[in-house]
Tab-separated table of C-alpha atoms in Angstrom:
chain	number	residue	atom	x	y	z
A	43	MET	CA	98.741	-31.429	52.808
A	44	TYR	CA	100.802	-29.773	49.619
A	45	LEU	CA	103.966	-30.847	48.154
A	46	TRP	CA	106.393	-29.707	45.578
A	47	GLY	CA	110.079	-30.049	44.463
A	48	SER	CA	111.724	-33.008	43.412
A	49	ALA	CA	109.605	-36.210	42.087
A	50	LYS	CA	112.864	-38.214	41.224
A	51	TRP	CA	112.360	-40.735	43.622
A	52	GLY	CA	108.549	-40.473	44.167
A	53	GLN	CA	108.663	-38.430	47.267
A	54	LEU	CA	105.706	-36.138	46.185
A	55	GLY	CA	103.567	-39.083	46.221
A	56	GLY	CA	101.260	-40.700	43.439
A	57	SER	CA	102.199	-42.491	40.441
A	58	GLU	CA	101.450	-39.420	38.142
A	59	ALA	CA	104.020	-37.463	39.986
A	60	SER	CA	107.209	-39.997	39.797
A	61	GLY	CA	108.573	-41.745	37.044
A	62	PRO	CA	111.372	-40.892	34.525
A	63	ASP	CA	109.672	-38.239	32.533
A	64	VAL	CA	108.828	-36.266	36.048
A	65	ARG	CA	111.391	-34.330	37.894
A	66	ALA	CA	109.692	-31.773	39.996
A	67	SER	CA	106.632	-30.219	40.783
A	68	LEU	CA	107.333	-26.075	40.796
A	69	LEU	CA	104.164	-25.462	42.106
A	70	PRO	CA	102.526	-26.905	45.161
A	71	ARG	CA	100.097	-29.586	44.697
A	72	PRO	CA	97.589	-31.509	46.650
A	73	LEU	CA	98.015	-34.853	48.249
A	74	THR	CA	95.409	-36.821	50.130
A	75	PRO	CA	96.550	-39.814	52.274
A	76	PRO	CA	94.854	-42.830	51.799
A	77	ASP	CA	91.195	-43.644	53.037
A	78	SER	CA	90.955	-39.605	53.524
A	79	ARG	CA	93.142	-39.703	56.642
A	80	GLY	CA	93.697	-36.381	58.397
A	81	VAL	CA	97.547	-35.296	58.908
A	82	VAL	CA	99.222	-34.534	62.111
A	83	SER	CA	102.539	-34.063	61.006
A	84	VAL	CA	104.504	-33.955	57.846
A	85	ALA	CA	108.649	-34.474	57.196
A	86	ALA	CA	110.733	-34.557	54.116
A	87	GLY	CA	114.002	-36.105	53.787
A	88	ASP	CA	116.498	-36.113	50.636
A	89	GLY	CA	114.248	-38.125	48.368
A	90	HIS	CA	111.341	-39.540	51.175
A	91	THR	CA	108.725	-38.099	53.028
A	92	LEU	CA	106.812	-38.959	56.081
A	93	VAL	CA	103.412	-38.341	57.238
A	94	ALA	CA	101.626	-39.000	60.580
A	95	THR	CA	97.924	-39.554	60.276
A	96	THR	CA	95.483	-38.711	62.885
A	97	ASP	CA	94.798	-42.381	63.541
A	98	GLY	CA	98.628	-42.759	64.746
A	99	ASP	CA	99.622	-44.514	61.381
A	100	VAL	CA	103.056	-43.483	59.774
A	101	LEU	CA	102.901	-43.318	55.639
A	102	SER	CA	106.286	-43.159	53.795
A	103	PHE	CA	106.970	-42.658	50.219
A	104	GLY	CA	109.971	-41.620	48.083
A	105	ARG	CA	113.277	-42.952	48.176
A	106	GLY	CA	113.702	-46.215	50.330
A	107	ARG	CA	117.289	-47.360	49.000
A	108	GLU	CA	118.715	-47.002	52.553
A	109	GLY	CA	115.959	-48.531	54.408
A	110	GLN	CA	114.400	-44.844	55.323
A	111	LEU	CA	111.173	-45.862	54.459
A	112	GLY	CA	110.674	-48.462	57.219
A	113	HIS	CA	109.161	-51.187	55.267
A	114	GLY	CA	112.231	-53.778	55.968
A	115	VAL	CA	113.929	-53.433	52.173
A	116	PHE	CA	116.786	-51.482	50.995
A	117	GLY	CA	118.616	-51.001	47.476
A	118	PRO	CA	117.272	-49.747	44.420
A	119	SER	CA	114.128	-51.453	44.156
A	120	ALA	CA	112.797	-50.388	47.535
A	121	ASN	CA	111.537	-46.515	46.216
A	122	LEU	CA	107.588	-46.317	46.718
A	123	SER	CA	105.897	-43.534	44.912
A	124	GLU	CA	102.591	-44.288	46.438
A	125	PRO	CA	102.099	-43.695	50.453
A	126	GLN	CA	102.051	-46.923	52.761
A	127	VAL	CA	101.658	-47.822	56.098
A	128	VAL	CA	104.870	-48.369	57.818
A	129	HIS	CA	103.587	-51.602	59.453
A	130	ALA	CA	106.708	-52.235	61.852
A	131	LEU	CA	105.551	-49.519	64.419
A	132	GLY	CA	102.726	-51.863	65.213
A	133	ALA	CA	99.832	-50.411	67.232
A	134	ASP	CA	101.922	-47.655	68.645
A	135	HIS	CA	100.150	-44.191	68.074
A	136	VAL	CA	102.825	-41.865	66.269
A	137	VAL	CA	102.124	-38.135	66.949
A	138	GLU	CA	105.229	-36.589	65.156
A	139	VAL	CA	107.367	-37.442	62.395
A	140	ALA	CA	111.540	-36.369	61.354
A	141	CYS	CA	113.642	-36.970	58.579
A	142	GLY	CA	117.023	-36.941	57.882
A	143	ALA	CA	118.573	-37.263	54.468
A	144	LEU	CA	118.859	-40.968	55.012
A	145	HIS	CA	116.951	-41.842	57.833
A	146	SER	CA	113.513	-41.215	59.602
A	147	LEU	CA	112.299	-40.968	63.234
A	148	CYS	CA	108.952	-41.016	64.853
A	149	ARG	CA	107.650	-39.946	68.114
A	150	THR	CA	104.533	-41.864	70.057
A	151	GLU	CA	102.090	-40.427	71.911
A	152	ALA	CA	103.345	-42.314	74.907
A	153	GLY	CA	106.851	-40.521	74.320
A	154	ARG	CA	109.050	-43.362	72.373
A	155	VAL	CA	111.091	-42.605	69.445
A	156	TYR	CA	111.787	-44.891	66.765
A	157	LEU	CA	114.565	-44.581	64.283
A	158	TRP	CA	115.569	-46.070	60.970
A	159	GLY	CA	117.592	-45.726	58.004
A	160	LEU	CA	121.165	-45.025	57.227
A	161	ILE	CA	122.835	-44.241	60.476
A	162	HIS	CA	126.480	-43.553	60.362
A	163	ALA	CA	128.325	-44.975	62.634
A	164	ASP	CA	130.967	-42.656	64.202
A	165	ASP	CA	134.616	-43.242	63.384
A	166	GLU	CA	135.873	-43.762	66.644
A	167	GLU	CA	132.669	-45.895	67.583
A	168	PRO	CA	132.635	-49.485	66.032
A	169	ASN	CA	128.953	-49.900	66.675
A	170	GLY	CA	127.574	-46.338	66.492
A	171	ALA	CA	124.372	-47.629	64.248
A	172	ALA	CA	123.687	-49.963	67.154
A	173	ALA	CA	124.316	-47.385	69.963
A	174	ALA	CA	121.986	-44.630	68.040
A	175	ALA	CA	119.348	-47.422	67.908
A	176	ALA	CA	119.568	-48.608	71.169
A	177	ALA	CA	119.226	-45.153	72.368
A	178	ALA	CA	116.073	-44.232	70.415
A	179	GLU	CA	114.691	-46.855	71.965
A	180	GLU	CA	115.082	-45.954	75.343
A	181	GLU	CA	111.678	-44.172	77.407
A	182	PRO	CA	112.077	-40.732	77.761
A	183	ALA	CA	112.216	-38.749	81.155
A	184	ALA	CA	108.731	-38.139	82.654
A	185	ASP	CA	109.719	-34.071	82.143
A	186	GLU	CA	111.068	-34.478	79.018
A	187	GLY	CA	109.312	-32.506	76.124
A	188	ALA	CA	110.068	-32.931	72.171
A	189	ALA	CA	112.472	-30.976	70.700
A	190	ASP	CA	111.120	-27.736	68.865
A	191	GLY	CA	111.314	-28.216	64.856
A	192	ALA	CA	111.454	-31.851	64.974
A	193	GLY	CA	109.154	-31.950	62.048
A	194	ALA	CA	107.095	-29.994	59.896
A	195	THR	CA	103.196	-29.563	60.344
A	196	PRO	CA	100.621	-29.917	57.502
């Protein structure tokens, strides 16, 4: 897997690729997930990165201020420069990841979709964020497939 671009919040992974002196990588640089895990899906948000591994885990790193890393914390101290497993997904085998600017999604082998991070409520819907999260947890119909372009592949 190769990453490049801004490194402001550690979204390129590795402590050597983040910090006040590192602003960007203008050339692709390799990143090997911990334990040399294989990669099945990669996605990038505004300042964070998600990786789905061959063993079904999701790794996240970069900006976590809005909870988009999925580790149950938010705020300025939630940024991570090293890939960390999203334990909240439990034993669900993830096969695809996707990112919005400040939120994250994943799809499991069973077709379940998880959504976390900053979800803006619709001005007309006072509980828009809660409704979006509840809708994301519904089981898809058997004939529904994944949306094309939902995540990048390595």
